[in-house]
Short mmCIF file of C-alpha atoms and ligand atoms in Angstrom, two decimals:
data_model
loop_
_atom_site.label_atom_id
_atom_site.label_comp_id
_atom_site.label_asym_id
_atom_site.label_seq_id
_atom_site.Cartn_x
_atom_site.Cartn_y
_atom_site.Cartn_z
CA MET Z 29 -29.02 39.99 -17.87
CA LYS Z 30 -30.14 38.39 -21.18
CA GLN Z 31 -33.68 39.39 -20.16
CA ILE Z 32 -32.57 43.00 -19.71
CA ILE Z 33 -30.67 43.15 -22.86
CA LYS Z 34 -33.56 41.67 -24.76
CA GLU Z 35 -36.02 44.14 -23.37
CA GLN Z 36 -33.51 46.97 -24.16
CA ARG Z 37 -33.30 45.86 -27.62
CA SER Z 38 -37.00 45.57 -28.20
CA PHE Z 39 -37.51 48.99 -26.84
CA PHE Z 40 -34.74 50.35 -29.05
CA ASN Z 41 -36.48 48.80 -32.00
CA THR Z 42 -39.76 50.74 -31.31
CA GLY Z 43 -37.85 53.87 -32.38
CA ALA Z 44 -38.66 55.84 -29.13
CA THR Z 45 -35.09 56.73 -28.51
CA LYS Z 46 -34.70 58.29 -31.80
CA SER Z 47 -36.86 61.38 -30.88
CA ILE Z 48 -34.78 64.33 -29.69
CA SER Z 49 -37.28 65.34 -27.17
CA TYR Z 50 -37.13 61.87 -25.62
CA ARG Z 51 -33.42 62.00 -25.46
CA ILE Z 52 -33.59 65.45 -23.87
CA GLU Z 53 -36.22 64.49 -21.36
CA LYS Z 54 -33.78 61.59 -20.17
CA LEU Z 55 -30.90 64.00 -19.87
CA ASN Z 56 -32.98 66.40 -17.91
CA LYS Z 57 -33.99 63.51 -15.65
CA LEU Z 58 -30.56 62.45 -15.23
CA GLU Z 59 -29.55 66.06 -14.28
CA THR Z 60 -32.13 66.36 -11.76
CA ILE Z 61 -31.33 63.00 -10.08
CA LEU Z 62 -27.71 63.75 -10.11
CA LYS Z 63 -28.31 67.13 -8.35
CA GLN Z 64 -30.62 65.46 -5.79
CA ASN Z 65 -28.12 62.76 -5.25
CA GLN Z 66 -24.96 64.99 -5.02
CA ASP Z 67 -24.42 64.50 -1.29
CA ASN Z 68 -25.07 60.75 -1.41
CA LEU Z 69 -22.45 60.46 -4.22
CA ASN Z 70 -20.12 62.73 -2.36
CA ASN Z 71 -20.32 60.77 0.92
CA ALA Z 72 -19.96 57.41 -0.96
CA ILE Z 73 -16.86 58.47 -2.79
CA PHE Z 74 -15.43 59.94 0.41
CA SER Z 75 -16.09 56.70 2.19
CA ASP Z 76 -14.50 54.79 -0.44
CA PHE Z 77 -11.08 56.58 -0.83
CA SER Z 78 -11.60 59.73 1.10
CA LYS Z 79 -12.15 61.90 -1.92
CA SER Z 80 -13.17 65.54 -0.74
CA TYR Z 81 -16.27 67.25 -1.78
CA PHE Z 82 -14.01 69.84 -3.69
CA ASP Z 83 -12.28 67.28 -5.88
CA SER Z 84 -15.67 65.22 -6.40
CA TYR Z 85 -17.21 68.40 -7.75
CA THR Z 86 -14.37 69.44 -9.83
CA SER Z 87 -13.30 66.21 -11.14
CA GLU Z 88 -16.58 64.29 -11.44
CA MET Z 89 -19.76 66.14 -10.99
CA ALA Z 90 -18.90 69.49 -12.76
CA LEU Z 91 -17.80 67.40 -15.92
CA LEU Z 92 -21.18 65.61 -15.90
CA PHE Z 93 -23.19 68.76 -15.58
CA HIS Z 94 -21.20 70.29 -18.32
CA ASP Z 95 -21.70 67.23 -20.73
CA ILE Z 96 -25.51 67.22 -20.08
CA LYS Z 97 -25.86 70.99 -20.77
CA GLU Z 98 -23.70 70.70 -23.91
CA ALA Z 99 -25.50 67.70 -25.21
CA LYS Z 100 -29.11 69.33 -24.71
CA ARG Z 101 -27.83 72.53 -26.26
CA LYS Z 102 -26.11 70.81 -29.19
CA LEU Z 103 -28.29 67.73 -29.79
CA LYS Z 104 -30.28 68.95 -32.53
CA LYS Z 105 -27.24 70.09 -34.60
CA TRP Z 106 -25.34 67.06 -33.95
CA SER Z 107 -28.18 64.62 -34.92
CA ALA Z 108 -29.28 66.56 -37.95
CA THR Z 109 -29.09 65.04 -41.38
CA LYS Z 110 -26.08 66.60 -43.15
CA ARG Z 111 -26.21 67.23 -46.82
CA VAL Z 112 -22.88 66.89 -48.75
CA ARG Z 113 -21.99 67.35 -52.28
CA THR Z 114 -23.00 64.81 -54.96
CA ASN Z 115 -20.25 64.07 -57.50
CA LEU Z 116 -20.79 64.37 -61.28
CA ILE Z 117 -20.92 60.57 -61.83
CA ASN Z 118 -24.09 60.41 -59.77
CA PHE Z 119 -25.84 63.54 -61.11
CA PRO Z 120 -28.64 64.20 -60.55
CA ALA Z 121 -28.98 63.38 -56.97
CA LYS Z 122 -28.87 64.51 -53.33
CA SER Z 123 -26.36 62.92 -50.85
CA TYR Z 124 -26.74 63.20 -47.14
CA ILE Z 125 -25.52 61.54 -44.07
CA VAL Z 126 -27.79 60.60 -41.30
CA PRO Z 127 -26.59 60.00 -37.72
CA GLU Z 128 -28.37 57.04 -36.07
CA PRO Z 129 -27.98 55.47 -32.70
CA LEU Z 130 -26.14 52.05 -32.66
CA GLY Z 131 -28.61 50.43 -30.39
CA VAL Z 132 -27.95 48.76 -26.80
CA ALA Z 133 -24.74 50.22 -25.39
CA PHE Z 134 -22.75 48.42 -22.63
CA VAL Z 135 -20.60 50.99 -20.63
CA ILE Z 136 -17.85 49.52 -18.34
CA GLY Z 137 -16.41 52.18 -15.86
CA ALA Z 138 -12.97 52.33 -14.06
CA TRP Z 139 -12.63 53.04 -10.40
CA ASN Z 140 -10.25 56.10 -10.14
CA TYR Z 141 -13.06 58.52 -11.20
CA PRO Z 142 -16.04 56.24 -10.61
CA ILE Z 143 -18.95 58.63 -10.93
CA GLN Z 144 -17.55 60.52 -14.19
CA LEU Z 145 -16.05 57.54 -15.84
CA ALA Z 146 -19.47 55.54 -15.58
CA LEU Z 147 -21.80 58.26 -16.41
CA ALA Z 148 -20.09 60.57 -18.91
CA PRO Z 149 -20.06 57.77 -21.55
CA ALA Z 150 -23.74 56.83 -20.50
CA ILE Z 151 -24.53 60.52 -21.25
CA ALA Z 152 -23.10 60.43 -24.57
CA ALA Z 153 -24.79 57.06 -25.27
CA ILE Z 154 -28.22 58.50 -24.23
CA ALA Z 155 -27.62 61.77 -26.35
CA ALA Z 156 -26.98 59.55 -29.39
CA GLY Z 157 -30.11 57.65 -28.90
CA ASN Z 158 -29.00 54.42 -27.37
CA THR Z 159 -30.14 52.29 -24.66
CA VAL Z 160 -27.48 51.72 -21.95
CA VAL Z 161 -26.44 49.06 -19.52
CA LEU Z 162 -23.90 50.28 -17.20
CA LYS Z 163 -21.49 48.38 -15.03
CA PRO Z 164 -19.52 50.75 -12.64
CA SER Z 165 -16.28 49.63 -10.97
CA GLU Z 166 -16.79 47.36 -8.06
CA LEU Z 167 -13.92 48.68 -6.15
CA PRO Z 168 -15.40 51.99 -4.81
CA ILE Z 169 -18.32 49.79 -3.72
CA ASN Z 170 -20.18 52.47 -1.74
CA THR Z 171 -20.10 54.78 -4.96
CA SER Z 172 -21.22 51.81 -7.34
CA ASN Z 173 -24.16 51.31 -4.85
CA VAL Z 174 -25.39 54.79 -5.03
CA ILE Z 175 -25.11 54.99 -8.92
CA ALA Z 176 -27.02 51.78 -9.09
CA LYS Z 177 -29.77 52.98 -6.77
CA MET Z 178 -30.06 56.30 -8.31
CA ILE Z 179 -30.26 55.07 -11.83
CA ASN Z 180 -32.41 51.87 -11.29
CA GLU Z 181 -34.97 53.66 -9.10
CA ASN Z 182 -35.38 56.41 -11.80
CA PHE Z 183 -35.09 54.74 -15.14
CA ASN Z 184 -37.07 52.01 -16.95
CA PRO Z 185 -34.63 49.14 -17.23
CA ASN Z 186 -35.51 48.71 -20.80
CA PHE Z 187 -33.84 52.06 -21.28
CA PHE Z 188 -31.02 52.52 -18.68
CA LYS Z 189 -29.98 49.89 -16.33
CA VAL Z 190 -27.01 49.57 -13.94
CA ILE Z 191 -25.67 45.98 -13.26
CA GLU Z 192 -23.12 46.08 -10.28
CA GLY Z 193 -20.41 43.50 -10.09
CA GLY Z 194 -16.89 42.48 -10.75
CA VAL Z 195 -14.98 40.25 -12.99
CA LYS Z 196 -17.81 37.36 -12.97
CA GLU Z 197 -20.62 39.73 -13.67
CA THR Z 198 -18.57 41.72 -16.36
CA THR Z 199 -17.42 38.33 -18.07
CA GLU Z 200 -21.15 37.27 -18.09
CA LEU Z 201 -22.15 40.65 -19.71
CA LEU Z 202 -19.49 40.36 -22.23
CA GLU Z 203 -20.80 37.07 -23.46
CA GLN Z 204 -24.07 38.94 -24.53
CA LYS Z 205 -24.55 40.70 -27.83
CA PHE Z 206 -24.37 44.39 -27.68
CA ASP Z 207 -24.37 47.04 -30.45
CA LYS Z 208 -21.57 49.14 -28.78
CA ILE Z 209 -19.03 48.43 -25.94
CA PHE Z 210 -17.44 51.19 -24.28
CA PHE Z 211 -14.70 50.29 -21.62
CA THR Z 212 -12.58 52.36 -19.56
CA GLY Z 213 -9.84 50.59 -17.66
CA SER Z 214 -6.49 48.70 -17.94
CA VAL Z 215 -4.72 47.58 -21.14
CA PRO Z 216 -4.82 43.77 -20.09
CA VAL Z 217 -8.53 44.11 -19.49
CA GLY Z 218 -9.11 45.97 -22.54
CA LYS Z 219 -7.77 43.16 -24.49
CA ILE Z 220 -10.27 40.87 -22.86
CA VAL Z 221 -12.93 43.21 -23.77
CA TYR Z 222 -11.83 43.43 -27.50
CA GLN Z 223 -11.87 39.79 -27.85
CA ALA Z 224 -15.30 39.41 -26.42
CA ALA Z 225 -16.61 42.17 -28.65
CA ALA Z 226 -14.99 40.46 -31.73
CA LYS Z 227 -17.10 37.51 -31.32
CA ASN Z 228 -20.16 39.46 -32.00
CA LEU Z 229 -18.36 42.16 -34.21
CA THR Z 230 -19.53 44.87 -31.78
CA PRO Z 231 -17.70 48.00 -32.14
CA VAL Z 232 -15.71 49.11 -29.17
CA THR Z 233 -14.25 52.24 -27.63
CA LEU Z 234 -11.32 51.44 -25.38
CA GLU Z 235 -10.18 54.07 -23.05
CA LEU Z 236 -7.05 52.63 -21.52
CA GLY Z 237 -3.80 53.81 -19.86
CA GLY Z 238 -0.07 53.67 -20.17
CA LYS Z 239 2.92 55.53 -19.32
CA SER Z 240 2.70 59.23 -19.97
CA PRO Z 241 5.77 61.35 -20.22
CA ALA Z 242 6.38 64.89 -19.11
CA PHE Z 243 9.37 66.81 -20.66
CA PHE Z 244 10.95 69.72 -18.77
CA THR Z 245 13.36 71.31 -21.21
CA ARG Z 246 16.30 73.77 -20.08
CA ASN Z 247 14.39 77.00 -20.77
CA CYS Z 248 11.06 76.28 -19.25
CA ASN Z 249 9.18 78.41 -17.01
CA LEU Z 250 10.22 76.30 -13.88
CA LYS Z 251 8.13 77.85 -11.20
CA THR Z 252 4.66 77.83 -13.11
CA SER Z 253 5.55 74.57 -14.71
CA VAL Z 254 6.30 72.67 -11.58
CA LYS Z 255 3.17 74.03 -9.85
CA ARG Z 256 1.04 72.62 -12.63
CA MET Z 257 2.89 69.43 -12.75
CA VAL Z 258 2.53 68.80 -8.98
CA TRP Z 259 -1.13 69.45 -9.14
CA ALA Z 260 -1.59 67.03 -12.39
CA LYS Z 261 0.58 64.26 -10.73
CA PHE Z 262 -0.77 64.15 -7.19
CA LEU Z 263 -4.45 64.88 -7.82
CA ASN Z 264 -6.34 61.74 -6.72
CA ALA Z 265 -2.97 60.59 -5.36
CA GLY Z 266 -1.60 59.99 -8.89
CA GLN Z 267 -4.54 57.84 -9.63
CA THR Z 268 -5.26 59.48 -12.95
CA CYS Z 269 -5.04 57.89 -16.26
CA VAL Z 270 -3.67 61.00 -17.84
CA ALA Z 271 -1.50 61.94 -14.88
CA PRO Z 272 2.26 62.49 -15.83
CA ASP Z 273 3.73 59.02 -15.11
CA TYR Z 274 7.29 60.15 -15.21
CA VAL Z 275 9.59 63.15 -16.01
CA PHE Z 276 12.23 63.78 -18.46
CA VAL Z 277 14.22 66.75 -17.14
CA HIS Z 278 17.32 68.37 -18.94
CA LYS Z 279 20.49 67.82 -16.98
CA ASP Z 280 21.22 71.51 -16.83
CA ILE Z 281 18.15 72.21 -14.64
CA LYS Z 282 17.83 68.85 -12.87
CA ASP Z 283 18.96 70.16 -9.53
CA GLU Z 284 16.87 73.16 -9.65
CA PHE Z 285 13.79 71.13 -10.92
CA LEU Z 286 14.12 68.74 -8.00
CA ASN Z 287 14.36 71.32 -5.42
CA SER Z 288 11.44 73.23 -6.90
CA LEU Z 289 9.38 70.16 -7.05
CA LYS Z 290 10.09 69.48 -3.41
CA GLN Z 291 9.31 72.96 -2.45
CA GLU Z 292 6.09 72.96 -4.20
CA ILE Z 293 4.97 69.48 -2.81
CA GLU Z 294 5.60 71.13 0.50
CA ASN Z 295 3.72 74.13 -0.24
CA ALA Z 296 0.68 72.25 -1.40
CA LYS Z 297 0.51 70.49 2.09
CA LEU Z 298 -1.25 67.53 0.33
CA SER Z 299 -2.88 65.24 3.10
CA ILE Z 300 -6.32 63.51 3.48
CA GLU Z 301 -6.86 65.78 6.70
CA ASN Z 302 -6.43 68.92 4.24
CA HIS Z 303 -8.97 67.29 1.76
CA ASN Z 304 -6.61 67.62 -1.03
CA TYR Z 305 -5.47 64.15 -1.20
CA VAL Z 306 -6.92 60.56 -1.30
CA GLN Z 307 -6.41 57.22 -0.16
CA ILE Z 308 -4.97 54.46 -2.55
CA ILE Z 309 -8.16 52.47 -3.61
CA ASN Z 310 -7.23 49.08 -2.00
CA GLU Z 311 -4.50 47.23 -0.32
CA LYS Z 312 -3.65 45.16 -3.54
CA ASN Z 313 -2.83 48.46 -5.28
CA MET Z 314 -1.07 49.85 -2.03
CA GLN Z 315 1.16 46.75 -1.97
CA ARG Z 316 1.80 47.04 -5.77
CA LEU Z 317 2.90 50.68 -5.12
CA VAL Z 318 5.06 50.02 -2.20
CA ASN Z 319 6.92 47.42 -4.38
CA LEU Z 320 7.61 50.09 -6.94
CA ILE Z 321 9.74 52.31 -4.40
CA ASP Z 322 13.45 51.64 -4.55
CA LYS Z 323 14.35 53.12 -1.25
CA LYS Z 324 18.16 53.87 -2.36
CA LYS Z 325 16.42 56.11 -5.11
CA VAL Z 326 14.06 58.28 -3.05
CA PHE Z 327 14.75 61.89 -3.16
CA PHE Z 328 11.46 63.06 -1.47
CA GLY Z 329 8.83 61.37 0.52
CA GLY Z 330 8.78 57.57 0.30
CA ASN Z 331 6.52 56.94 3.49
CA TYR Z 332 3.26 55.18 3.58
CA ASN Z 333 1.07 53.29 5.68
CA ILE Z 334 -0.50 50.06 4.18
CA GLU Z 335 -3.23 49.68 6.77
CA GLN Z 336 -4.53 53.20 6.02
CA ARG Z 337 -3.88 52.99 2.31
CA TYR Z 338 -1.77 56.08 2.56
CA MET Z 339 1.48 56.92 0.48
CA GLU Z 340 2.86 60.35 0.57
CA PRO Z 341 3.88 62.04 -2.65
CA THR Z 342 7.14 60.46 -3.47
CA ILE Z 343 9.94 61.38 -6.05
CA VAL Z 344 12.53 58.94 -7.16
CA THR Z 345 15.70 60.06 -9.04
CA ASN Z 346 18.54 58.51 -11.08
CA ILE Z 347 15.88 56.37 -12.86
CA THR Z 348 16.40 54.59 -16.15
CA PHE Z 349 14.11 52.31 -18.15
CA ASP Z 350 15.40 49.36 -16.45
CA ASP Z 351 14.02 50.31 -13.15
CA ILE Z 352 11.13 48.53 -11.90
CA VAL Z 353 8.99 51.70 -11.68
CA MET Z 354 9.47 52.14 -15.32
CA GLN Z 355 7.92 48.78 -16.29
CA ASP Z 356 4.23 49.43 -16.15
CA GLU Z 357 1.94 52.26 -15.57
CA ILE Z 358 2.54 53.54 -11.91
CA PHE Z 359 -1.07 54.90 -11.21
CA GLY Z 360 -0.22 56.41 -7.74
CA PRO Z 361 1.85 59.14 -6.14
CA ILE Z 362 5.46 58.12 -7.11
CA LEU Z 363 7.17 60.35 -9.57
CA PRO Z 364 10.33 59.00 -11.37
CA VAL Z 365 12.73 61.68 -12.68
CA ILE Z 366 14.96 60.78 -15.65
CA GLU Z 367 17.77 62.97 -16.76
CA TYR Z 368 18.42 63.69 -20.32
CA GLU Z 369 20.96 65.60 -22.33
CA ASN Z 370 20.02 64.86 -25.91
CA ILE Z 371 16.08 65.31 -26.80
CA ASP Z 372 16.56 62.86 -29.64
CA GLU Z 373 17.68 60.27 -27.38
CA ALA Z 374 14.74 61.08 -24.84
CA ILE Z 375 12.08 60.97 -27.67
CA ALA Z 376 13.50 57.68 -28.90
CA GLU Z 377 13.06 56.12 -25.45
CA VAL Z 378 9.45 56.92 -25.53
CA LYS Z 379 9.03 55.85 -28.89
CA ALA Z 380 10.61 52.31 -28.10
CA ASN Z 381 7.64 51.91 -25.71
CA PRO Z 382 3.95 51.60 -26.20
CA LYS Z 383 2.16 54.87 -27.20
CA PRO Z 384 1.15 56.88 -24.32
CA LEU Z 385 -2.29 58.04 -23.42
CA SER Z 386 -0.70 61.64 -22.78
CA CYS Z 387 2.33 63.60 -23.33
CA TYR Z 388 3.32 66.86 -21.83
CA VAL Z 389 5.95 69.24 -22.69
CA PHE Z 390 7.00 72.28 -20.57
CA THR Z 391 9.05 74.55 -22.55
CA LYS Z 392 9.53 78.08 -24.04
CA ASP Z 393 11.48 76.56 -26.82
CA LYS Z 394 9.17 76.42 -29.98
CA GLN Z 395 11.47 74.07 -31.94
CA ILE Z 396 11.56 71.34 -29.08
CA LYS Z 397 7.91 71.72 -28.53
CA ASN Z 398 7.19 71.08 -32.11
CA LYS Z 399 9.74 68.26 -32.18
CA ILE Z 400 7.94 66.48 -29.41
CA LEU Z 401 4.49 67.04 -30.87
CA ASN Z 402 5.49 65.81 -34.28
CA GLU Z 403 7.53 62.78 -33.31
CA ILE Z 404 5.67 61.16 -30.44
CA SER Z 405 2.28 59.69 -31.21
CA PHE Z 406 0.09 59.90 -28.14
CA GLY Z 407 -3.54 60.06 -27.23
CA GLY Z 408 -3.87 63.92 -26.16
CA GLY Z 409 -1.79 66.27 -23.99
CA GLY Z 410 -0.62 69.83 -23.43
CA VAL Z 411 2.26 72.36 -23.67
CA ASN Z 412 3.18 73.91 -20.37
CA ASP Z 413 0.28 72.23 -18.68
CA ALA Z 414 -0.90 68.81 -17.85
CA LEU Z 415 -4.34 67.13 -17.50
CA MET Z 416 -6.49 69.99 -18.29
CA HIS Z 417 -6.84 69.11 -21.91
CA ILE Z 418 -9.67 66.61 -20.78
CA ALA Z 419 -11.57 69.80 -19.49
CA ASN Z 420 -12.16 71.22 -22.90
CA SER Z 421 -14.75 69.09 -24.55
CA LYS Z 422 -13.81 70.49 -27.97
CA LEU Z 423 -10.99 68.09 -27.86
CA PRO Z 424 -11.39 64.39 -28.59
CA PHE Z 425 -10.39 62.44 -25.46
CA GLY Z 426 -8.71 58.87 -26.08
CA GLY Z 427 -5.78 56.97 -26.75
CA VAL Z 428 -3.80 55.62 -29.68
CA GLY Z 429 -2.20 52.25 -30.04
CA ASP Z 430 -1.83 50.49 -26.64
CA SER Z 431 -3.41 53.43 -24.78
CA GLY Z 432 -6.79 53.00 -26.48
CA ILE Z 433 -9.22 52.95 -29.55
CA GLY Z 434 -11.57 55.58 -30.34
CA SER Z 435 -12.51 58.81 -28.43
CA TYR Z 436 -15.27 60.86 -26.45
CA HIS Z 437 -16.24 64.10 -24.87
CA GLY Z 438 -18.49 66.58 -26.56
CA GLU Z 439 -19.54 65.85 -30.08
CA TYR Z 440 -16.92 63.12 -30.21
CA GLY Z 441 -18.92 61.25 -27.64
CA PHE Z 442 -22.08 61.59 -29.79
CA LYS Z 443 -20.04 60.30 -32.57
CA THR Z 444 -18.77 57.42 -30.75
CA PHE Z 445 -22.22 56.17 -30.03
CA SER Z 446 -23.62 56.82 -33.47
CA HIS Z 447 -23.35 55.35 -36.94
CA PHE Z 448 -23.28 57.59 -39.90
CA LYS Z 449 -25.62 56.35 -42.63
CA SER Z 450 -24.71 57.38 -46.08
CA VAL Z 451 -27.56 58.01 -48.49
CA LEU Z 452 -27.56 58.72 -52.16
CA ASP Z 453 -31.12 59.98 -53.08
CA LYS Z 454 -31.88 60.07 -56.71
CA PRO Z 455 -34.85 61.26 -58.73
CA THR Z 456 -36.37 59.35 -61.56
CA TRP Z 457 -37.11 61.97 -64.09
CA ILE Z 458 -33.98 61.30 -65.87
CA GLU Z 459 -31.87 58.02 -66.47
CA PRO Z 460 -28.30 58.50 -68.03
CA ASN Z 461 -27.67 55.02 -69.60
CA LEU Z 462 -23.85 55.27 -69.42
CA LYS Z 463 -23.50 52.19 -67.18
CA TYR Z 464 -26.02 50.10 -69.07
CA TYR Z 465 -25.37 47.53 -71.68
CA PRO Z 466 -24.52 47.36 -74.34
CA LEU Z 467 -21.19 48.79 -73.19
CA SER Z 468 -19.04 50.71 -75.74
CA LEU Z 469 -15.84 52.50 -76.13
CA LYS Z 470 -17.77 55.70 -76.69
CA LYS Z 471 -19.65 55.32 -73.21
CA LEU Z 472 -16.11 54.67 -71.64
CA LYS Z 473 -14.63 57.84 -73.03
CA ILE Z 474 -17.48 59.86 -71.71
CA ILE Z 475 -17.17 58.19 -68.15
CA LYS Z 476 -13.38 59.10 -68.26
CA LEU Z 477 -14.31 62.46 -69.11
CA ILE Z 478 -16.62 62.77 -66.31
CA MET Z 479 -14.15 61.26 -63.98
CA GLY Z 480 -11.61 63.80 -65.07
CA GLN Z 481 -9.20 61.15 -66.28
P1 NAD B 17 -9.45 47.51 -14.64
O1 NAD B 17 -9.27 47.22 -16.05
O2 NAD B 17 -9.03 46.54 -13.67
O3 NAD B 17 -11.07 47.50 -14.45
C1 NAD B 17 -11.90 48.25 -15.35
C2 NAD B 17 -13.33 47.47 -15.39
O4 NAD B 17 -13.23 46.17 -15.91
C3 NAD B 17 -13.91 47.36 -13.99
O5 NAD B 17 -15.36 47.75 -14.11
C4 NAD B 17 -13.88 45.82 -13.71
O6 NAD B 17 -14.94 45.23 -13.00
C5 NAD B 17 -13.79 45.07 -15.17
N1 NAD B 17 -12.76 44.12 -15.14
C6 NAD B 17 -11.67 43.77 -14.24
N2 NAD B 17 -11.14 42.66 -14.65
C7 NAD B 17 -11.84 42.08 -15.62
C8 NAD B 17 -11.76 40.85 -16.38
N3 NAD B 17 -10.77 40.00 -16.08
N4 NAD B 17 -12.86 40.62 -17.30
C9 NAD B 17 -13.85 41.45 -17.37
N5 NAD B 17 -13.83 42.73 -16.77
C10 NAD B 17 -13.00 42.90 -15.91
O7 NAD B 17 -9.05 49.04 -14.50
P2 NAD B 17 -9.24 49.92 -13.06
O8 NAD B 17 -8.36 49.22 -12.29
O9 NAD B 17 -10.57 50.04 -12.78
O10 NAD B 17 -8.67 51.19 -13.66
C11 NAD B 17 -7.28 51.51 -13.79
C12 NAD B 17 -6.70 51.69 -15.31
O11 NAD B 17 -7.81 52.12 -16.04
C13 NAD B 17 -5.52 52.33 -15.54
O12 NAD B 17 -4.69 51.45 -16.40
C14 NAD B 17 -5.88 53.51 -15.94
O13 NAD B 17 -4.81 54.29 -16.82
C15 NAD B 17 -7.11 53.07 -16.81
N6 NAD B 17 -8.09 54.28 -17.00
C16 NAD B 17 -8.01 54.93 -18.21
C17 NAD B 17 -8.81 56.06 -18.48
C18 NAD B 17 -9.07 56.67 -19.70
O14 NAD B 17 -10.12 57.38 -19.93
N7 NAD B 17 -8.37 56.41 -20.81
C19 NAD B 17 -9.57 56.61 -17.23
C20 NAD B 17 -9.38 55.96 -15.91
C21 NAD B 17 -8.60 54.89 -15.94
#
């Protein structure tokens, strides 16, 4: 590991990655090998947790192809030196901002979207001119193997290298000095990564999780909202960082909402055989989810098969924040429904807990919409939809507070892996002597005048 990082740093220091054409050439190469390996990747992810070709394309590959295309198109603009105004006190001079790559970037991926969460940050790092060490999640092992083979056979390790492994390997890698660490995963491991980075003052982006609420107000468009909600919650069997974790529903529409939810889940015919549902990633997570189901509170579903790592979409009702299902991020196909009467009380409950990664509000009431958007701090979210904000690369994607530090997607990804160097560029044909000795009250007066004070 040490050797790889050393070689990457030497290569970075040659300045080769600073050329835009070099970056575009590497992005082209990545695009080509992704296309060539699409079937291998799809087969691997299917064998890991039964994720279908349809879902692999829409929630993994399509985003990567989009990111590469966008980066190639915008790279020149993003990386251009930007002139800014020079203030009077510095006159005459030019002021500009020069984006520059940080150096050797370390990307750590999570398992739930194992291709996209590993490669999207890598694409942003390459676009910004860094070299990359990538550690995909070890849980979907077949996917990790294919990613490693695909990258390591096609890129020079001094530019882009995949190192596979779990806690041991990640811990060892975190002992090395990087110029940027980009981590996607859980809050507890995020803290470990942050501590390791602090030893070297390495900047981090932490894409973490949390409990993301969805509000259904009295006058929402129930049919459309529930349809969108069911898709967002049960995509990837709820193993999505921005999935609605739980629902706050107004008491006047609770029964109608629950019936509509049940109907919509039945209509969706979610099953592995229908290729629109996946397995739980491993037995440990399966057991964790089973322990979250309070049988007395199951309104719908609740069946599972531990051996097959299958859990059906499950709705639990009459939930309060004291229930076990409300203690941590669920990250699975269990949807707790909490009734509310007073929106201020519901908002206060959310605010009493760590800041969520996402928040969704389904409503036609502008006042309530604005109240929720203004009063709750969250990473990103949506009004009358869930999850889809991540598909707009003009929106920065990231958490706040416990749900993360920093953001990426589109230009935000480029910025995440860049330093913005400030330059004040002065000519020598004139030298105002206001700041030089001897100092005087007259000079001070002129300085104050220039400063407008
Ligand atoms: P995780 O934190 O267990 O693992 C993430 C990565 O860290 C893996 O590559 C793993 O090998 C490594 N790792 C695990 N334990 C470690 C340790 N002790 N020391 C060093 N490295 C370690 O997370 P996960 O189970 O892969 O993913 C689920 C979590 O990730 C959820 O909380 C979810 O919300 C979050 N997530 C966030 C986003 C986002 O973009 N914000 C996306 C997907 C998942």
